[in-house]
Short mmCIF file of C-alpha atoms in Angstrom, two decimals:
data_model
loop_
_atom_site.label_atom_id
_atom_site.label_comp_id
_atom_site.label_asym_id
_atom_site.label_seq_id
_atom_site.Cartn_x
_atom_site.Cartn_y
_atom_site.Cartn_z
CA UNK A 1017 10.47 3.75 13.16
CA UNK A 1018 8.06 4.77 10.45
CA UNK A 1019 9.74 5.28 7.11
CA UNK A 1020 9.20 8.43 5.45
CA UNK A 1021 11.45 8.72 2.65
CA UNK A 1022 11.10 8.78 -1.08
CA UNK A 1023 10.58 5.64 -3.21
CA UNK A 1024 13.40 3.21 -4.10
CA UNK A 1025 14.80 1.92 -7.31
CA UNK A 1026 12.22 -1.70 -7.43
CA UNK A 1027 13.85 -4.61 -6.19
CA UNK A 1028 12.26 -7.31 -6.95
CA UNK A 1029 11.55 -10.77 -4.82
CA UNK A 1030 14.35 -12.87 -4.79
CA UNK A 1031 13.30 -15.95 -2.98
CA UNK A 1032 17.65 -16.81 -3.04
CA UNK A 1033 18.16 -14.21 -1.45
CA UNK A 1034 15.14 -12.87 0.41
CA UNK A 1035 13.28 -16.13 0.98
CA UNK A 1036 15.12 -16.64 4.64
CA UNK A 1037 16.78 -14.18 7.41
CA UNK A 1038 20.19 -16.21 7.35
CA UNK A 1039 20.34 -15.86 3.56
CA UNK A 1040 19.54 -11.60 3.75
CA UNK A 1041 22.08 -11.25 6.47
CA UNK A 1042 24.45 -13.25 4.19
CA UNK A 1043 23.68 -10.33 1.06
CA UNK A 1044 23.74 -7.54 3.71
CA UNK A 1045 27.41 -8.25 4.98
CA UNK A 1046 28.41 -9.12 1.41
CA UNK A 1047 27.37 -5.32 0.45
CA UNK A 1048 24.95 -7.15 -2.25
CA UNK A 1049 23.62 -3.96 -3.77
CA UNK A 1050 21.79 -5.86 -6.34
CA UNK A 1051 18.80 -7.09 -4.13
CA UNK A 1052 19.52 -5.15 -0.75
CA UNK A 1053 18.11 -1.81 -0.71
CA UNK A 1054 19.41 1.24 1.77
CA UNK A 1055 16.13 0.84 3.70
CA UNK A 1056 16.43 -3.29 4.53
CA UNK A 1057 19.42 -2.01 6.06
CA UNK A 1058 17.15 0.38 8.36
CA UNK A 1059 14.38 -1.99 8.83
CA UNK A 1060 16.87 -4.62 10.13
CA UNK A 1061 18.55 -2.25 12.83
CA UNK A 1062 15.02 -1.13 13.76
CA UNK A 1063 14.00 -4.36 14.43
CA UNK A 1064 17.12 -5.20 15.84
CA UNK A 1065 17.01 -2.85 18.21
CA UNK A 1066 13.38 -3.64 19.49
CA UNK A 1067 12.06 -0.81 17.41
CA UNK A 1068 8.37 -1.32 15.69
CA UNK A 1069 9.37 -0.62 11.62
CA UNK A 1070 6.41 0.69 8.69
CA UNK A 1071 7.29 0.91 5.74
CA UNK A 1072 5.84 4.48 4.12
CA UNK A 1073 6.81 3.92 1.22
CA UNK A 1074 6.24 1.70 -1.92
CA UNK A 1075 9.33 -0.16 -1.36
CA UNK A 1076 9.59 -4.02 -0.88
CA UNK A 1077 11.92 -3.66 2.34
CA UNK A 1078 10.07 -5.48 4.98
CA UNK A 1079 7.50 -7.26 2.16
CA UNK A 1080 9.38 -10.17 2.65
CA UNK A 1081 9.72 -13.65 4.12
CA UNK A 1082 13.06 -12.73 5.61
CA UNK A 1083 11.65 -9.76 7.68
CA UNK A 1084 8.80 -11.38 8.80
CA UNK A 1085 10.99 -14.14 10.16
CA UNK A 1086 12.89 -11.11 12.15
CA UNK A 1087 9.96 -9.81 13.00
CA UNK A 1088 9.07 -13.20 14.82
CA UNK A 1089 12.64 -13.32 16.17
CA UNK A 1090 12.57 -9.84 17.61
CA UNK A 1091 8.64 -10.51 18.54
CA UNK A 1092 8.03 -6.69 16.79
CA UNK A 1093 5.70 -5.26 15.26
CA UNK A 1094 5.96 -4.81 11.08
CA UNK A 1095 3.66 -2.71 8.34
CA UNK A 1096 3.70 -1.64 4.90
CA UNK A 1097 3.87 -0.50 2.35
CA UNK A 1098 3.06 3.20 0.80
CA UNK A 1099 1.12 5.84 2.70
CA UNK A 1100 -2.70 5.80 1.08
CA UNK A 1101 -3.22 9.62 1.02
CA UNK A 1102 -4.44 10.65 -2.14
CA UNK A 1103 -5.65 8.98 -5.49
CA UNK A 1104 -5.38 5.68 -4.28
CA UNK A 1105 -7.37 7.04 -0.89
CA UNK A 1106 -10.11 7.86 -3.31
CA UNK A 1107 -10.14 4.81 -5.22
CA UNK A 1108 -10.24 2.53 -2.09
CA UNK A 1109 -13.43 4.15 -1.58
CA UNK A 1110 -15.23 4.38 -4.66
CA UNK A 1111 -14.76 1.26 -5.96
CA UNK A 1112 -16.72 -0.52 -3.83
CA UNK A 1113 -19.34 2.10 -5.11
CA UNK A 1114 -18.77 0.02 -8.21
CA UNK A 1115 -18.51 -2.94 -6.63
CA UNK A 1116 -21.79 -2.72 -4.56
CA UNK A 1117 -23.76 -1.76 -7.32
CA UNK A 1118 -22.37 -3.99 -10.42
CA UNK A 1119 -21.90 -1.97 -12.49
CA UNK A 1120 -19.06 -2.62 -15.04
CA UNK A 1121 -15.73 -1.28 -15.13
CA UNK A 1122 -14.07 -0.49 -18.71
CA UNK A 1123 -11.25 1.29 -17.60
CA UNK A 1124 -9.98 3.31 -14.75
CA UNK A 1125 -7.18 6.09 -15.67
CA UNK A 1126 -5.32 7.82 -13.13
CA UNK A 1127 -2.87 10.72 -13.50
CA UNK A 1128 -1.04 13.09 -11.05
CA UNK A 1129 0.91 15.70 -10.95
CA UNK A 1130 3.29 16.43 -8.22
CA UNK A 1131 6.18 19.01 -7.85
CA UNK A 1132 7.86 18.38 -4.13
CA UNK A 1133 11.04 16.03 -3.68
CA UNK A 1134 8.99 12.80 -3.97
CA UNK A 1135 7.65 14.07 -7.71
CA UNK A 1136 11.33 14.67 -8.72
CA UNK A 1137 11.99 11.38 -7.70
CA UNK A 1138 8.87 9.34 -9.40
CA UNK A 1139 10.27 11.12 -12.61
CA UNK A 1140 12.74 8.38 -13.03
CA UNK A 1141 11.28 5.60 -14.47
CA UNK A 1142 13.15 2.93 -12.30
CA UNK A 1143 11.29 4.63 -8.96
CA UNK A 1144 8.40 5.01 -10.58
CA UNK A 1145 8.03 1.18 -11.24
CA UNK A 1146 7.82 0.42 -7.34
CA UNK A 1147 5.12 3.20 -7.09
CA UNK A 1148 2.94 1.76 -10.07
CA UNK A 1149 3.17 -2.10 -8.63
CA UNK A 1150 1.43 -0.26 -5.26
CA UNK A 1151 -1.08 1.56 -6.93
CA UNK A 1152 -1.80 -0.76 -9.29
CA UNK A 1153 -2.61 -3.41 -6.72
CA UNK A 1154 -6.06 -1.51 -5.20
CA UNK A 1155 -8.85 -2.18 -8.15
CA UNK A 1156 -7.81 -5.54 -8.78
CA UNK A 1157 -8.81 -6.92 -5.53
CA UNK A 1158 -11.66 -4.91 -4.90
CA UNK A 1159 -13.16 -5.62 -7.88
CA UNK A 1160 -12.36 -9.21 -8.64
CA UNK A 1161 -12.29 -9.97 -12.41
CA UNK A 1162 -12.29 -13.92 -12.15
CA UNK A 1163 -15.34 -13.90 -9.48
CA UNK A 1164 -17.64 -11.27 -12.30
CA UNK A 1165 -15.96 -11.62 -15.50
CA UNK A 1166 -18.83 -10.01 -16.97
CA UNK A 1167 -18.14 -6.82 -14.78
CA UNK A 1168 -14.85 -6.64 -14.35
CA UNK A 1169 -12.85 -9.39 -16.61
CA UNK A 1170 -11.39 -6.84 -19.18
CA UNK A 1171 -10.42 -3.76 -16.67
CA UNK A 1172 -8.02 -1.54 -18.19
CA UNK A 1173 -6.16 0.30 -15.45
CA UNK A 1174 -3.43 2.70 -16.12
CA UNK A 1175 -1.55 4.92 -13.29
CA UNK A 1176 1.18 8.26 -14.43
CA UNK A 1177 2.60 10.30 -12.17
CA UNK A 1178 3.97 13.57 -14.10
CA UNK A 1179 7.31 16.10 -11.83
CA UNK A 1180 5.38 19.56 -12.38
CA UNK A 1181 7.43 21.87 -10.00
CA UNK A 1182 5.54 25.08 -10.14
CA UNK A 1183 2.79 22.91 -7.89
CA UNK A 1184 5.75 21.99 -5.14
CA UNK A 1185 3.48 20.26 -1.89
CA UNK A 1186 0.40 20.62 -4.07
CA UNK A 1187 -0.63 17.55 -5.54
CA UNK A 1188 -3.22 16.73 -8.07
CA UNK A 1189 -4.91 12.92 -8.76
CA UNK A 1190 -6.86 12.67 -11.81
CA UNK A 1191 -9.02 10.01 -12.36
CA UNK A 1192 -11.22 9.20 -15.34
CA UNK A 1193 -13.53 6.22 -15.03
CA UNK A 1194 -15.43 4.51 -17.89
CA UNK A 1195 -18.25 2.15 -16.43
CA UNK A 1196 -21.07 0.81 -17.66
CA UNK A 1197 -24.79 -0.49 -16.66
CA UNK A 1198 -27.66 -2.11 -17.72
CA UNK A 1199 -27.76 -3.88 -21.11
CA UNK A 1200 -24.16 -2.30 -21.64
CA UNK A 1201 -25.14 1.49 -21.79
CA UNK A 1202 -21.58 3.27 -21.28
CA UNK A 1203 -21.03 6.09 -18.52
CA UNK A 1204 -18.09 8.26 -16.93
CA UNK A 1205 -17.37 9.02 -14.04
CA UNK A 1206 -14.55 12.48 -13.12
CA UNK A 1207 -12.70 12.52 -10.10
CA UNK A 1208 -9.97 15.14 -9.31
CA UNK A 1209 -8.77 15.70 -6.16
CA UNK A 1210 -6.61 19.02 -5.30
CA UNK A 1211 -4.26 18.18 -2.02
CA UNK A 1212 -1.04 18.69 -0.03
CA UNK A 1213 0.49 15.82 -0.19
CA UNK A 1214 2.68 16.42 3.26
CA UNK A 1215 -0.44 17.73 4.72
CA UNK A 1216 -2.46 14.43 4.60
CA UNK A 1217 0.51 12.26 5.26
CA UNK A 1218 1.36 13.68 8.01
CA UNK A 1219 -1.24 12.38 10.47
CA UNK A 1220 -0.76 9.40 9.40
CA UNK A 1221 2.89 9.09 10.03
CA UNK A 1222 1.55 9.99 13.95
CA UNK A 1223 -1.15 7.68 14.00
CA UNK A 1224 0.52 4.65 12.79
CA UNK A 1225 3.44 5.36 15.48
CA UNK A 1226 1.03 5.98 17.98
CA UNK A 1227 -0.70 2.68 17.07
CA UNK A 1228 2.67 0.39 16.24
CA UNK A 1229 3.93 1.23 19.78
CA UNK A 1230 0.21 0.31 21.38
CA UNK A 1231 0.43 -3.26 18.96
CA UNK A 1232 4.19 -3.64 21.36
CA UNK A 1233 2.60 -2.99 24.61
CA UNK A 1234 -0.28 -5.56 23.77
CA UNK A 1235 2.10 -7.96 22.94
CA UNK A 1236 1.46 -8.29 18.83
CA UNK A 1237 3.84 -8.92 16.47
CA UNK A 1238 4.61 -9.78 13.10
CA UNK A 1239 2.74 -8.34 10.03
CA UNK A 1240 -0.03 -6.05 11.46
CA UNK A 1241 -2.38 -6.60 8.73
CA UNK A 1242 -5.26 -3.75 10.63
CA UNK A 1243 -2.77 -0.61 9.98
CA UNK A 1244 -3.42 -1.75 6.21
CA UNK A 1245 -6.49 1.35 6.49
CA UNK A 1246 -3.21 3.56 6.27
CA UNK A 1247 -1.57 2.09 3.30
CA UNK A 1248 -1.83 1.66 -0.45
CA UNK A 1249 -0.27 -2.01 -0.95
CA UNK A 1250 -1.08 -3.59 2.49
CA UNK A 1251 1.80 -6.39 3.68
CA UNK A 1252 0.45 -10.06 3.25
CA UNK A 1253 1.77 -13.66 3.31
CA UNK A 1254 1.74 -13.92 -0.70
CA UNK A 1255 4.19 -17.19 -0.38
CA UNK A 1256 0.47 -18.95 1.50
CA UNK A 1257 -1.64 -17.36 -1.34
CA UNK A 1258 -3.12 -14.64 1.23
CA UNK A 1259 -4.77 -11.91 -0.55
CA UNK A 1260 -4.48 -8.15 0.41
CA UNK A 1261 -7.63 -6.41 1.64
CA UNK A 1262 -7.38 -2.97 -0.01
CA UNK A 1263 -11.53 -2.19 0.71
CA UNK A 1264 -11.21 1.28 2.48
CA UNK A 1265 -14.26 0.36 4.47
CA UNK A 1266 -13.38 -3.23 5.06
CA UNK A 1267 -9.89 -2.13 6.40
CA UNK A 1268 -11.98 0.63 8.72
CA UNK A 1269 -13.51 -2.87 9.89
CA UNK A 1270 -10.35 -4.62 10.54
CA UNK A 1271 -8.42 -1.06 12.42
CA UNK A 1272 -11.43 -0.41 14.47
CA UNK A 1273 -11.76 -4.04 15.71
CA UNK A 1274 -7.92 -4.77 16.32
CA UNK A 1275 -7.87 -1.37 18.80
CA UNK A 1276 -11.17 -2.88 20.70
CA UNK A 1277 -9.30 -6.20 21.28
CA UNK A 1278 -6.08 -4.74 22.61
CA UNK A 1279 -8.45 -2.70 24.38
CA UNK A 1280 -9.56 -5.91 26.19
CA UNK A 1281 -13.30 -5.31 24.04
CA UNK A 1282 -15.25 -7.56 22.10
CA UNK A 1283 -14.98 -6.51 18.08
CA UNK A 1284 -18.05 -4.60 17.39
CA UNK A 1285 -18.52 -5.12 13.09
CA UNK A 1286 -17.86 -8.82 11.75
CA UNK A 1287 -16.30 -9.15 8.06
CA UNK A 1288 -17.30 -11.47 5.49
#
């Protein structure tokens, strides 16, 4: 089951509640609306039913200790969160541009503008929140402020998303990027990219099914931290201080190595 629907109102970690599998069934049978969202529900009978579940979207559903335990218990496959299609795409990939070649980052602005059912929905503040914590997660750990405080200590990243119907599927990312170089000398950097949004989601949707079933028949399961090439906030044990890799081409690393061993091949790139 990959999970194509539009983003959730955010609901936040609630260790009470979403800390262990008996304490989420316990909220799910109570009908606690508060801190169970429509798609746990859908993520649990997945599971249940010895169904592979990704999470498409931005929402916490399976981003939490109480899935991965099912996960275990079920011995299926999990992934998430939020389809990387667009903006974030881009910015997976150029920041290590940055990155490679310290420079300095000032600030990194990003705007889009989207008119299809998912831009309607982003409108609302409430839904917009859980897309923002996603996109807002890619810079700061590809470009790690407490390793080059210098570089990066004092980034200033802001994400908008602006409901502009007359562009429906057509969606715009904006990104303005102030950087600087040697002996401080400020520069900019322009990025807009003009794209259907269904049209580059799309494949993905068929390669991560594709690829969830192949994780089943080789036996993985759990969080399947190499289908994080796919996604903008990829899934991680935060409650053992694990860090996300969001580095486009370290992910492209971590995908193409994962398919050679359940392909019964030796990995081919090593990561740092």
């Amino acid at each position: 089951m990959v999970w194509a629907a539009s983003t959730e109102i955010f609901v936040p970690y609630e260790e009470r509640i979403h800390g262990t599998l008996e304490a989420l069934e316990k909220a799910m049978k109570a009908d606690d609306r508060e801190h169970i969202a429509p798609s746990m529900c859908y993520a649990y009978a997945a599971l249940m039913e010895q169904a592979p579940f990704v999470m498409g979207a931005p929402n916490t559903t399976i981003d939490i200790p109480a899935m991965w335990q099912l996960a275990e218990k079920t011995r299926m496959p999990i992934a998430g969160k939020d389809f990387k299609t667009g903006q974030t795409l881009v910015k997976s990939g150029f920041a290590p541009i940055i990155g490679t070649r310290c420079l300095g980052l000032s600030g990194w602005f990003s705007t889009n503008i989207l008119g299809n059912r998912d831009g309607l929905v982003l409108d609302e503040p409430a839904n917009f929140r859980t897309k923002e914590v996603s996109k807002l997660s890619t810079l700061e750990t590809i470009l790690q402020g407490e390793e080059q405080p210098d570089l990066y200590g004092d980034l200033y990243h802001k994400v908008r998303i602006n409901y502009y119907p007359p562009r429906n599927d057509n969606k715009e990312g904006w990104d303005n990027i102030d950087i600087f170089g040697w002996m401080g000398y400020p520069m900019q950097i322009k990025i807009n990219f003009l794209c259907r949004d269904s049209i580059l989601a799309a494949p993905l949707v068929l390669d991560l099914a594709l690829l969830s079933d192949l994780a089943v028949r080789a036996g993985r399961w759990g969080i399947q931290r190499f289908l994080g090439f796919f996604l903008k906030s990829p899934m991680h044990d935060f409650t053992q201080n694990e860090q996300p890799v969001n580095h486009l081409f370290q992910q492209y690393t971590m995908l193409k190595n994962a398919i050679r061993e359940m392909g019964g091949y030796e990995a081919d790139e090593e990561l740092d």
